[in-house]
Short mmCIF file of C-alpha atoms in Angstrom, two decimals:
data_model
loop_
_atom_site.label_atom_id
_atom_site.label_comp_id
_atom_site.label_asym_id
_atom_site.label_seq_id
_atom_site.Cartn_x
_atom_site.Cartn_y
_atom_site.Cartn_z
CA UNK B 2 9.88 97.70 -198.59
CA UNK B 3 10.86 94.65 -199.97
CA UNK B 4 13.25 92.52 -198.45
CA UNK B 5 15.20 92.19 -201.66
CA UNK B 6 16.18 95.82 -202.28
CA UNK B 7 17.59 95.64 -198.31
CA UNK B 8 19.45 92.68 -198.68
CA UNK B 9 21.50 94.54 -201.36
CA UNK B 10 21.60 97.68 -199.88
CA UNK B 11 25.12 99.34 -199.40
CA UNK B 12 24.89 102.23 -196.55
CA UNK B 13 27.93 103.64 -198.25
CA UNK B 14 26.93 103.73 -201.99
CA UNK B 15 26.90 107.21 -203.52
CA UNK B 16 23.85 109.15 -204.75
CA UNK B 17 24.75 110.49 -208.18
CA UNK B 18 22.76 112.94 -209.88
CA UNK B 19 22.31 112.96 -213.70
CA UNK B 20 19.86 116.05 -215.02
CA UNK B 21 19.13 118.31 -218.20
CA UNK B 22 16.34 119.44 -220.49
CA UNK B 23 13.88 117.41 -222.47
CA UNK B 24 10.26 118.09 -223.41
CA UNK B 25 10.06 121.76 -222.27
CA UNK B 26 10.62 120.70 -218.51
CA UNK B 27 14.06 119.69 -216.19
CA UNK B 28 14.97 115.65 -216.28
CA UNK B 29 16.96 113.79 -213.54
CA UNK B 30 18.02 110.73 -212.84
CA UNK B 31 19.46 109.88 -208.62
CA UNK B 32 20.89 106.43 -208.89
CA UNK B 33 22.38 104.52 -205.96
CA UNK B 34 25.64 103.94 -207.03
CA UNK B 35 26.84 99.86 -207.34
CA UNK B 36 29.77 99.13 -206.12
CA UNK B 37 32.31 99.62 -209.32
CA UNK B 38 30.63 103.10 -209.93
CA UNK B 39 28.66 104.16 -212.58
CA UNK B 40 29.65 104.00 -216.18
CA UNK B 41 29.45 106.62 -218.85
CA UNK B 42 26.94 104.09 -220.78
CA UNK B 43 24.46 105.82 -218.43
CA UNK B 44 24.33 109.24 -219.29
CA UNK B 45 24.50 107.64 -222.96
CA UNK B 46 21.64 105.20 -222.24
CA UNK B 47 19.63 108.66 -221.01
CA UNK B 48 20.28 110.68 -223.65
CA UNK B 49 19.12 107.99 -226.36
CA UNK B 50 16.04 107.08 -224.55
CA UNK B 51 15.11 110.58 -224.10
CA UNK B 52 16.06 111.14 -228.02
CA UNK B 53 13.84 108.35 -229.16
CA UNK B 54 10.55 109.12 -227.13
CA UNK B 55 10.84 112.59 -228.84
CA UNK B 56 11.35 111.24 -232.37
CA UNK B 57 8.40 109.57 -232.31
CA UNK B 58 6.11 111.19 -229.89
CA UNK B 59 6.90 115.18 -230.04
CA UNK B 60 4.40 117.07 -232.16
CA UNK B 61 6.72 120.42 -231.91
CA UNK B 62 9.12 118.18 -234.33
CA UNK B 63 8.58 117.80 -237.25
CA UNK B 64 10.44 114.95 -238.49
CA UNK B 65 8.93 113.17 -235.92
CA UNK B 66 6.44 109.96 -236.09
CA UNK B 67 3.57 111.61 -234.60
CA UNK B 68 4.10 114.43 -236.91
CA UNK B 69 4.40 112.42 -239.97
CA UNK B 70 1.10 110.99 -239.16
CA UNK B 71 -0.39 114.15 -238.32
CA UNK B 72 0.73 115.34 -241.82
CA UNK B 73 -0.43 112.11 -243.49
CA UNK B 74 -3.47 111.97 -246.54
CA UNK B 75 -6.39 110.74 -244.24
CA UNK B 76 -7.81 107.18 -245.08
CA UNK B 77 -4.03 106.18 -246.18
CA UNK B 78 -2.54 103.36 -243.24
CA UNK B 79 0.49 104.72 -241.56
CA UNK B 80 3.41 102.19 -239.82
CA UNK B 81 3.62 102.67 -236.08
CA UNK B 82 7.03 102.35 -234.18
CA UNK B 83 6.76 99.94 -230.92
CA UNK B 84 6.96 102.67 -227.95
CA UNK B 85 4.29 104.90 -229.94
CA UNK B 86 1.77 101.92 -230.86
CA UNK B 87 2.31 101.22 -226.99
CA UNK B 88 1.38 104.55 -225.95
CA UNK B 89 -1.66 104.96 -228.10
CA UNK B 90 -2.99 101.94 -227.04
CA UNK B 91 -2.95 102.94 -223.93
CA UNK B 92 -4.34 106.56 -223.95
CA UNK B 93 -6.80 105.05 -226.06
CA UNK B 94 -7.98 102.63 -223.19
CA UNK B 95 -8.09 105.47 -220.65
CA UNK B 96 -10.09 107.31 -223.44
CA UNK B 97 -12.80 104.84 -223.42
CA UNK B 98 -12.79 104.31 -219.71
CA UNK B 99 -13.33 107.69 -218.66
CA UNK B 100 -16.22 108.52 -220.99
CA UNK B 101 -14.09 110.61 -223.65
CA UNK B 102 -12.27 112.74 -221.03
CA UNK B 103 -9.05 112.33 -221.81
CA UNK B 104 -8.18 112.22 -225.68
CA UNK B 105 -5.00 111.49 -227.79
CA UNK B 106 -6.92 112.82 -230.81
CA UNK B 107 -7.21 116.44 -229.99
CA UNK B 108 -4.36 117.97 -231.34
CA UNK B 109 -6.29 120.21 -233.52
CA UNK B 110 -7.96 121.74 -230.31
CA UNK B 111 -4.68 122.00 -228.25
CA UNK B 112 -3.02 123.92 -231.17
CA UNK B 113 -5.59 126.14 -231.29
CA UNK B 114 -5.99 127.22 -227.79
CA UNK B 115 -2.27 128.13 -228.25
CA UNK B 116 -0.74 125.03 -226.46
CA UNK B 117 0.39 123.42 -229.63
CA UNK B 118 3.59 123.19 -232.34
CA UNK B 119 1.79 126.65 -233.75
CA UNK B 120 2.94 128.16 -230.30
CA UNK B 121 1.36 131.22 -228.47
CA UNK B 122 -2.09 133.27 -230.38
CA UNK B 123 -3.41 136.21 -229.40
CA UNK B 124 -6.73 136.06 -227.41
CA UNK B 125 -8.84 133.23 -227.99
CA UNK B 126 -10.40 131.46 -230.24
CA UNK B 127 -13.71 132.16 -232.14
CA UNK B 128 -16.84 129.85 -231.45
CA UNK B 129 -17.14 129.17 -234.98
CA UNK B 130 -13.21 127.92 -235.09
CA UNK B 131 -13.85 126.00 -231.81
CA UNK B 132 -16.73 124.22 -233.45
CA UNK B 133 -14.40 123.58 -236.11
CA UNK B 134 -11.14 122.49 -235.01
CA UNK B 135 -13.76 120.11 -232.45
CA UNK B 136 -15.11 118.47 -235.73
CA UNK B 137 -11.63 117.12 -236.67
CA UNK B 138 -10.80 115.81 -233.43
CA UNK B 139 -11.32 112.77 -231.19
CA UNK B 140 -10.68 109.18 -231.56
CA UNK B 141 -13.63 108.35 -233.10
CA UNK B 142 -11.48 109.85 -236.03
CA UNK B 143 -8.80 106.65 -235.55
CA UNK B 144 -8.77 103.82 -237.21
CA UNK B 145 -5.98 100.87 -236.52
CA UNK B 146 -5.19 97.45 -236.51
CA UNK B 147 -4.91 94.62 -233.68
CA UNK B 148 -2.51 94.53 -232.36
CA UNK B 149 -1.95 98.62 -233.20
CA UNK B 150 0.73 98.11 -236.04
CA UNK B 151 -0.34 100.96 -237.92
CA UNK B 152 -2.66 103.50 -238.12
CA UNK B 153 -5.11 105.85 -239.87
CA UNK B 154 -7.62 108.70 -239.79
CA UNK B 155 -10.88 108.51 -241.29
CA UNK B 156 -10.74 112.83 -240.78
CA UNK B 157 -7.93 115.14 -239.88
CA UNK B 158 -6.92 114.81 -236.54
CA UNK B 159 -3.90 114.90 -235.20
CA UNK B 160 -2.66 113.02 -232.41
CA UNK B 161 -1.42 114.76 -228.95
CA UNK B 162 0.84 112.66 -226.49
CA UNK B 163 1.23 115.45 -224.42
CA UNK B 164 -1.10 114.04 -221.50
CA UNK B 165 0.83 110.94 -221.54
CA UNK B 166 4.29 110.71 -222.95
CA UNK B 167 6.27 112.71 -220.29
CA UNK B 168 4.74 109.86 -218.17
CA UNK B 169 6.28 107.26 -220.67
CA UNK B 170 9.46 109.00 -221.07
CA UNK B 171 9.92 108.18 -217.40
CA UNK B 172 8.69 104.59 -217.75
CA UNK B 173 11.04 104.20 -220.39
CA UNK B 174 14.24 105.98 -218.42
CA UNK B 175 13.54 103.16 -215.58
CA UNK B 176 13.66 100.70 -218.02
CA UNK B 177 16.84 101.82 -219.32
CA UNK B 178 18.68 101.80 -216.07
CA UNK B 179 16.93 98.42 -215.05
CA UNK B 180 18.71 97.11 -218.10
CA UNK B 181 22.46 99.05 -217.46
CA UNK B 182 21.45 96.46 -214.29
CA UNK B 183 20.92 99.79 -211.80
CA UNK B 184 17.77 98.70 -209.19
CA UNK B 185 18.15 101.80 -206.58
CA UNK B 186 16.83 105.32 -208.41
CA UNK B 187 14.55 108.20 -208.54
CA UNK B 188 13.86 109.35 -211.98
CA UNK B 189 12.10 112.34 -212.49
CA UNK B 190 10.56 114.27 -215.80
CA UNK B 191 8.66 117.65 -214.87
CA UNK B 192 7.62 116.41 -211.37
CA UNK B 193 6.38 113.09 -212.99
CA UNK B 194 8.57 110.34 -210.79
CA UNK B 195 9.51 106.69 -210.43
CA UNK B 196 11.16 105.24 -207.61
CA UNK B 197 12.58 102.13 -207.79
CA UNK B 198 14.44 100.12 -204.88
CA UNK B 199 15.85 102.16 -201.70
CA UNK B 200 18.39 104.55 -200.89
CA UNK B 201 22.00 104.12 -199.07
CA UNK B 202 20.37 104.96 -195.88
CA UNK B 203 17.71 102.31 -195.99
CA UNK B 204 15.16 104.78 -196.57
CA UNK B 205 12.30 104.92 -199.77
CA UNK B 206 12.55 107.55 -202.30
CA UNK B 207 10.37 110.09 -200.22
CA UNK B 208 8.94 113.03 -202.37
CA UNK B 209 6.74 115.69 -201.80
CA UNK B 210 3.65 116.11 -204.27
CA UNK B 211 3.74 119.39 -205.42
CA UNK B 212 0.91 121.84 -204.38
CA UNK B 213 -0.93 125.18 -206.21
CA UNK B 214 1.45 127.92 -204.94
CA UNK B 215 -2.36 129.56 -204.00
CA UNK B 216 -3.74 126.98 -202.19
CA UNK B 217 -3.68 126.05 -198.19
CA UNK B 218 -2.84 122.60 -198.52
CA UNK B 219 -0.41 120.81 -196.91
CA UNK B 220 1.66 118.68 -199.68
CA UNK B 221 1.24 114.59 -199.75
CA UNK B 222 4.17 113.19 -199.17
CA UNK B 223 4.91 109.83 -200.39
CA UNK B 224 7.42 106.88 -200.39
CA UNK B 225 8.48 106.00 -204.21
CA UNK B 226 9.27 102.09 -203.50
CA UNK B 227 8.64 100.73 -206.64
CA UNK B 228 5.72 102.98 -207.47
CA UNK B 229 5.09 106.11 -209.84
CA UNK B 230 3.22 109.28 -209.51
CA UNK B 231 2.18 112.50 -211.98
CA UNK B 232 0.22 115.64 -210.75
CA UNK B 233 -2.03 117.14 -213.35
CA UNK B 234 -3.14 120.96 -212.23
CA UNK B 235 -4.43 124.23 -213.89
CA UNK B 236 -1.63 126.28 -212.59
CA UNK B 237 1.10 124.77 -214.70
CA UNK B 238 0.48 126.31 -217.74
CA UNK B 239 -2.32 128.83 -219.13
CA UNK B 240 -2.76 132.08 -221.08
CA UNK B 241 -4.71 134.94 -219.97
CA UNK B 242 -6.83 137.33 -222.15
CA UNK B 243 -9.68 140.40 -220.88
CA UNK B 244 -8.43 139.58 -216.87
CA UNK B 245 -9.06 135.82 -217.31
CA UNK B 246 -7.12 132.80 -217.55
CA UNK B 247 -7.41 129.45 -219.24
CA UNK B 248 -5.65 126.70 -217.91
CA UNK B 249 -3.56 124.70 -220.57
CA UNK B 250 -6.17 121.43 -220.40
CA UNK B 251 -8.65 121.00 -222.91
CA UNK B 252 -11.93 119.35 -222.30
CA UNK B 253 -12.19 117.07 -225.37
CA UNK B 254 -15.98 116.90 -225.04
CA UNK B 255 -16.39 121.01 -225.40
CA UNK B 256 -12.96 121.91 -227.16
CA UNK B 257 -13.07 124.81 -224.26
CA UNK B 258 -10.50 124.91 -221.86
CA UNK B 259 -11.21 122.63 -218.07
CA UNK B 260 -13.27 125.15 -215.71
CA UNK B 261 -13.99 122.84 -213.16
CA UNK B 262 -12.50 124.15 -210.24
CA UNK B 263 -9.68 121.53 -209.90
CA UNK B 264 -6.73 122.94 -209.05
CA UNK B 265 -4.79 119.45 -209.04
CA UNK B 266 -5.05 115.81 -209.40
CA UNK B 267 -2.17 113.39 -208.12
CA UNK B 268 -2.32 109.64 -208.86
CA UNK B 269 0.07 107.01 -207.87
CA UNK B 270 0.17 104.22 -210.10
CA UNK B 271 2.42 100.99 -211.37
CA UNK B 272 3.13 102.90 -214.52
CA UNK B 273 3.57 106.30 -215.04
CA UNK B 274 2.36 106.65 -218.33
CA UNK B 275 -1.18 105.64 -216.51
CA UNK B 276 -0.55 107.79 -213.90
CA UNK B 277 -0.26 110.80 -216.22
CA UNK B 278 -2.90 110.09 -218.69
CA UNK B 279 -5.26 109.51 -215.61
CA UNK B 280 -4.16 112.52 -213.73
CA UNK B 281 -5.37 114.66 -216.88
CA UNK B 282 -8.38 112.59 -217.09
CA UNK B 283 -9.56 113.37 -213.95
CA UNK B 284 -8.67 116.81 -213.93
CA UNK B 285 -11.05 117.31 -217.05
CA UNK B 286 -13.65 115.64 -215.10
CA UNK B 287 -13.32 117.58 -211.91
CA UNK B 288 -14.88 116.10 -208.79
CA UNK B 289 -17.44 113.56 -209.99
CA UNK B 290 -14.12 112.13 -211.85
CA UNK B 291 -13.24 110.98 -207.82
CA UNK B 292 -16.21 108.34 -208.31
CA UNK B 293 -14.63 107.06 -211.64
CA UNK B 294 -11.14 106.78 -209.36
CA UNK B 295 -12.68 104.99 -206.91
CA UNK B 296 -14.64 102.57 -210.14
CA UNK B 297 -11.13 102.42 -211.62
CA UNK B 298 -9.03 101.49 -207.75
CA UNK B 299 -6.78 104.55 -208.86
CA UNK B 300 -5.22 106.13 -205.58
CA UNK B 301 -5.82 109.69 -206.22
CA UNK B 302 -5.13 113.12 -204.16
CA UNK B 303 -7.87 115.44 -205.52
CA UNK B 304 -7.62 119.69 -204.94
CA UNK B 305 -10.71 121.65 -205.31
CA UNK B 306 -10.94 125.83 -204.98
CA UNK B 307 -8.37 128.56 -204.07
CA UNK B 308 -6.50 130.29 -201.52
CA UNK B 309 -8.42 128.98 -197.83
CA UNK B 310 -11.62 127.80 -199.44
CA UNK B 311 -10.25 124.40 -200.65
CA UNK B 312 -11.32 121.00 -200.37
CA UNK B 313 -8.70 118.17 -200.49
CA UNK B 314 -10.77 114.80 -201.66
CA UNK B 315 -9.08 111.14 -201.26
CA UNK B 316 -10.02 107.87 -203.23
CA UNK B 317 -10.22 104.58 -201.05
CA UNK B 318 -7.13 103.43 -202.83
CA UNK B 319 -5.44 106.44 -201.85
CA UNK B 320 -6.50 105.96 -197.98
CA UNK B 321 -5.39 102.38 -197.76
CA UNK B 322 -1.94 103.24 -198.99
CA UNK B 323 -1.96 106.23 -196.19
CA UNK B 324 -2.79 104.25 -193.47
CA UNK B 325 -0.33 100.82 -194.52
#
């Protein structure tokens, strides 16, 4: 821990707790308390940073950015807002580093599995329509400027943040309450976290990862000191049809929902925007994605099968941090 954040540590600050909905999923915010309390400016400074990573990132709105340039005439250049030209940069980094397995281009394939603003189908999709919806997807579809000012489609994809913004959204909630001047939290968006600083009692923002309710592993429990972490798995969301289910990820590369036999991926990371998009990266890969971790120096928890016949697989990175 650093010897900053004890220095300015107050064993009898307050933990407050700020929470609600956003996304789909649960938010909330514990912030070590300064010493003249917290202000109402930090709900406020929530709410509006939660507000504006939806209105330009949430495909179930319409009105929003990534909507209007879902919607847009392909070939014609569309403006990009700052926090959305930084996420697409970014997912479109991890895109190329991990060989096309994680996409921000695959809208069309999400939607169609049922995971997308069209909501729930019944059964699944045709080959024919898989084929289809596969031809108008993938980043190879993008176009854009440097640096990413705007934007355009050269066929009719549409963009999906959904393996990266929640991850943002937290990024950008930090951010917020680094600027109200806050340095001791835990924010939290669906089980994606960030930790910053230490709590009253000298302690780290412990967490535990969470695990596959079907699976005998015992969960990783880590100190959030200025680190983030996201947990990608095939039990979070899926539909079922003929006595089978189909996890929620897409494979970019066959349009087909992941079969891989990952049932989670954890990554710690700096940011956890990276965290996220990396997380669903390697869960599309399934266990040869642990060599690309190890390529990339990502600290990764990786769990493979069901009920007692699992396999728990951890990068290098991963094992240095353990054993600090």
């Amino acid at each position: 821990m650093s010897p900053a954040a004890l220095a300015r540590r107050r064993a009898d600050a307050s933990v407050e707790t700020f929470s609600g909905e956003t996304m789909g999923t649960r938010w909330s915010a514990r912030i070590a308390a300064p010493e003249d309390g917290l202000s109402q400016d930090t709900q406020r400074a929530i709410e509006r940073t939660l507000a504006g990573v939806n209105a330009e990132m949430s495909h179930w709105d319409r009105g929003s950015d990534i909507s209007r340039v879902n919607h847009s005439p392909v070939y014609e250049w569309q403006p990009l807002p700052p926090a959305f030209s930084h996420v697409l940069g970014a997912a479109m980094d991890v895109a190329r580093r991990s060989g096309g397995s994680f996409d921000p281009a695959m809208g069309r394939l999400s939607d169609l599995w049922g995971f997308g603003p069209s909501g729930p189908r019944e059964g699944i999709p045709e080959d024919a329509d898989i084929a289809k919806a596969l031809a108008a997807s993938g980043v190879a579809g993008v176009e854009y400027d440097k640096p990413l000012l705007r934007v355009r489609r050269s066929r009719p994809v549409w963009f999906d943040f959904s393996g990266i913004a929640k991850g943002y959204a937290v990024d950008a909630l930090a951010a917020a309450l680094r600027a109200l001047g806050l340095t001791d939290f835990l924010v939290e968006i669906g089980g994606e976290l960030v930790g910053e600083g230490i709590r009253p009692d000298g302690q780290p923002w412990w967490v535990d990862i969470e695990m596959p309710p079907d699976v005998a592993v015992a969960p990783l429990r880590v100190a959030l000191h200025g680190i983030a972490v996201a947990t990608s798995g095939d039990y979070m969301r899926s539909i079922e049809h003929d006595g089978r289910r189909y996890a929620h990820t897409i494979d970019p590369r066959s349009g087909a929902p992941i079969d891989s036999g990952v049932r989670s991926v954890t990554v710690l990371h700096r940011e956890c925007m990276l965290a996220d998009a990396w997380a669903t990266a390697l869960t599309v890969l399934g266990p040869d994605g642990m060599t690309l971790a190890e390529r990339e120096s990502l600290a990764v928890q990786m769990v493979i099968g069901r009920g007692t016949m699992v396999s728990e697989r951890i990068s290098p990175a991963l094992e240095a941090m353990l054993s600090d």
